[in-house]
Structures are given as structure tokens and as C-alpha cells.
Amino acid sequence: MQEWIARAVRFFREVRAELGKVNWPSRKEVIGSTAVVLISVFILSFFLGLVDVVLQRIMSAILR
């Protein structure tokens, strides 16, 4: 049991050391990336909605 605890403590120390090495993005980079993602999602959602409406109308016309 002692060995398991010692390994867990060592693991978390190593995790903390690795997190210290991470090159975290700046606030400006995070905001910019978030904006790109949100705009991309909006454009893709609009496009897929438009395709859905067009296909729905085509299928309605065929099935009449």
C-alpha cells in the first residue's frame, strides 16, 4: 500500500512539472481562436441548414 501511495505522489509531482513546461496561449490568442471556431461553426451551420431546406423541398416535390 505504501508503494502505491508513493507512486501516486510521484506521478502527480511529474504531472505538475510537465504542466509547468507547457507553452500556454495568451488571452489574445485564445480569444482569436475562439472567434475563428465560432464563426466557422456559424457558417457551417447556416450552410447545412440551407442544404437541408433545399433537399426537403426537392423531396417534397418528388413525393407529390
PDB file of C-alpha atoms in Angstrom:
ATOM      1  CA  MET A   1       0.000   0.000   0.000  1.00  0.00           C
ATOM      2  CA  GLN A   2       2.857   2.376   0.820  1.00  0.00           C
ATOM      3  CA  GLU A   3       4.392   1.756  -2.585  1.00  0.00           C
ATOM      4  CA  TRP A   4       1.111   2.611  -4.318  1.00  0.00           C
ATOM      5  CA  ILE A   5       0.869   5.915  -2.435  1.00  0.00           C
ATOM      6  CA  ALA A   6       4.479   6.766  -3.213  1.00  0.00           C
ATOM      7  CA  ARG A   7       3.911   6.068  -6.934  1.00  0.00           C
ATOM      8  CA  ALA A   8       0.775   8.227  -6.935  1.00  0.00           C
ATOM      9  CA  VAL A   9       2.617  11.111  -5.260  1.00  0.00           C
ATOM     10  CA  ARG A  10       5.482  10.815  -7.751  1.00  0.00           C
ATOM     11  CA  PHE A  11       3.015  10.739 -10.642  1.00  0.00           C
ATOM     12  CA  PHE A  12       1.315  13.965  -9.528  1.00  0.00           C
ATOM     13  CA  ARG A  13       4.676  15.679  -8.997  1.00  0.00           C
ATOM     14  CA  GLU A  14       5.670  14.734 -12.538  1.00  0.00           C
ATOM     15  CA  VAL A  15       2.324  15.959 -13.883  1.00  0.00           C
ATOM     16  CA  ARG A  16       2.839  19.302 -12.155  1.00  0.00           C
ATOM     17  CA  ALA A  17       6.363  19.563 -13.578  1.00  0.00           C
ATOM     18  CA  GLU A  18       5.101  18.827 -17.105  1.00  0.00           C
ATOM     19  CA  LEU A  19       2.315  21.390 -16.780  1.00  0.00           C
ATOM     20  CA  GLY A  20       4.974  23.944 -15.927  1.00  0.00           C
ATOM     21  CA  LYS A  21       6.680  23.233 -19.257  1.00  0.00           C
ATOM     22  CA  VAL A  22       3.539  23.849 -21.306  1.00  0.00           C
ATOM     23  CA  ASN A  23       3.577  26.921 -23.531  1.00  0.00           C
ATOM     24  CA  TRP A  24       0.125  28.275 -22.658  1.00  0.00           C
ATOM     25  CA  PRO A  25      -1.536  30.576 -25.218  1.00  0.00           C
ATOM     26  CA  SER A  26      -2.058  34.219 -24.390  1.00  0.00           C
ATOM     27  CA  ARG A  27      -5.510  35.658 -23.737  1.00  0.00           C
ATOM     28  CA  LYS A  28      -5.414  37.339 -27.157  1.00  0.00           C
ATOM     29  CA  GLU A  29      -4.627  34.019 -28.882  1.00  0.00           C
ATOM     30  CA  VAL A  30      -7.437  32.225 -27.045  1.00  0.00           C
ATOM     31  CA  ILE A  31      -9.961  34.929 -27.950  1.00  0.00           C
ATOM     32  CA  GLY A  32      -8.823  34.892 -31.593  1.00  0.00           C
ATOM     33  CA  SER A  33      -9.021  31.109 -31.853  1.00  0.00           C
ATOM     34  CA  THR A  34     -12.415  31.073 -30.166  1.00  0.00           C
ATOM     35  CA  ALA A  35     -13.725  33.675 -32.612  1.00  0.00           C
ATOM     36  CA  VAL A  36     -12.487  31.628 -35.579  1.00  0.00           C
ATOM     37  CA  VAL A  37     -14.181  28.499 -34.237  1.00  0.00           C
ATOM     38  CA  LEU A  38     -17.479  30.277 -33.520  1.00  0.00           C
ATOM     39  CA  ILE A  39     -17.572  31.939 -36.939  1.00  0.00           C
ATOM     40  CA  SER A  40     -16.719  28.638 -38.648  1.00  0.00           C
ATOM     41  CA  VAL A  41     -19.465  26.825 -36.738  1.00  0.00           C
ATOM     42  CA  PHE A  42     -21.983  29.534 -37.628  1.00  0.00           C
ATOM     43  CA  ILE A  43     -21.093  29.422 -41.346  1.00  0.00           C
ATOM     44  CA  LEU A  44     -21.176  25.635 -41.469  1.00  0.00           C
ATOM     45  CA  SER A  45     -24.489  25.524 -39.582  1.00  0.00           C
ATOM     46  CA  PHE A  46     -26.008  28.050 -41.973  1.00  0.00           C
ATOM     47  CA  PHE A  47     -24.749  26.059 -44.976  1.00  0.00           C
ATOM     48  CA  LEU A  48     -26.063  22.742 -43.640  1.00  0.00           C
ATOM     49  CA  GLY A  49     -29.412  24.342 -42.798  1.00  0.00           C
ATOM     50  CA  LEU A  50     -29.646  25.706 -46.326  1.00  0.00           C
ATOM     51  CA  VAL A  51     -28.805  22.303 -47.825  1.00  0.00           C
ATOM     52  CA  ASP A  52     -31.430  20.696 -45.577  1.00  0.00           C
ATOM     53  CA  VAL A  53     -34.133  23.120 -46.732  1.00  0.00           C
ATOM     54  CA  VAL A  54     -33.232  22.632 -50.404  1.00  0.00           C
ATOM     55  CA  LEU A  55     -33.228  18.838 -50.102  1.00  0.00           C
ATOM     56  CA  GLN A  56     -36.505  18.919 -48.163  1.00  0.00           C
ATOM     57  CA  ARG A  57     -38.167  20.928 -50.932  1.00  0.00           C
ATOM     58  CA  ILE A  58     -36.767  18.625 -53.616  1.00  0.00           C
ATOM     59  CA  MET A  59     -38.023  15.543 -51.765  1.00  0.00           C
ATOM     60  CA  SER A  60     -41.444  17.167 -51.214  1.00  0.00           C
ATOM     61  CA  ALA A  61     -41.699  17.941 -54.915  1.00  0.00           C
ATOM     62  CA  ILE A  62     -40.718  14.389 -55.880  1.00  0.00           C
ATOM     63  CA  LEU A  63     -43.144  12.742 -53.454  1.00  0.00           C
ATOM     64  CA  ARG A  64     -46.166  14.792 -54.562  1.00  0.00           C
TER      65      ARG A  64
END
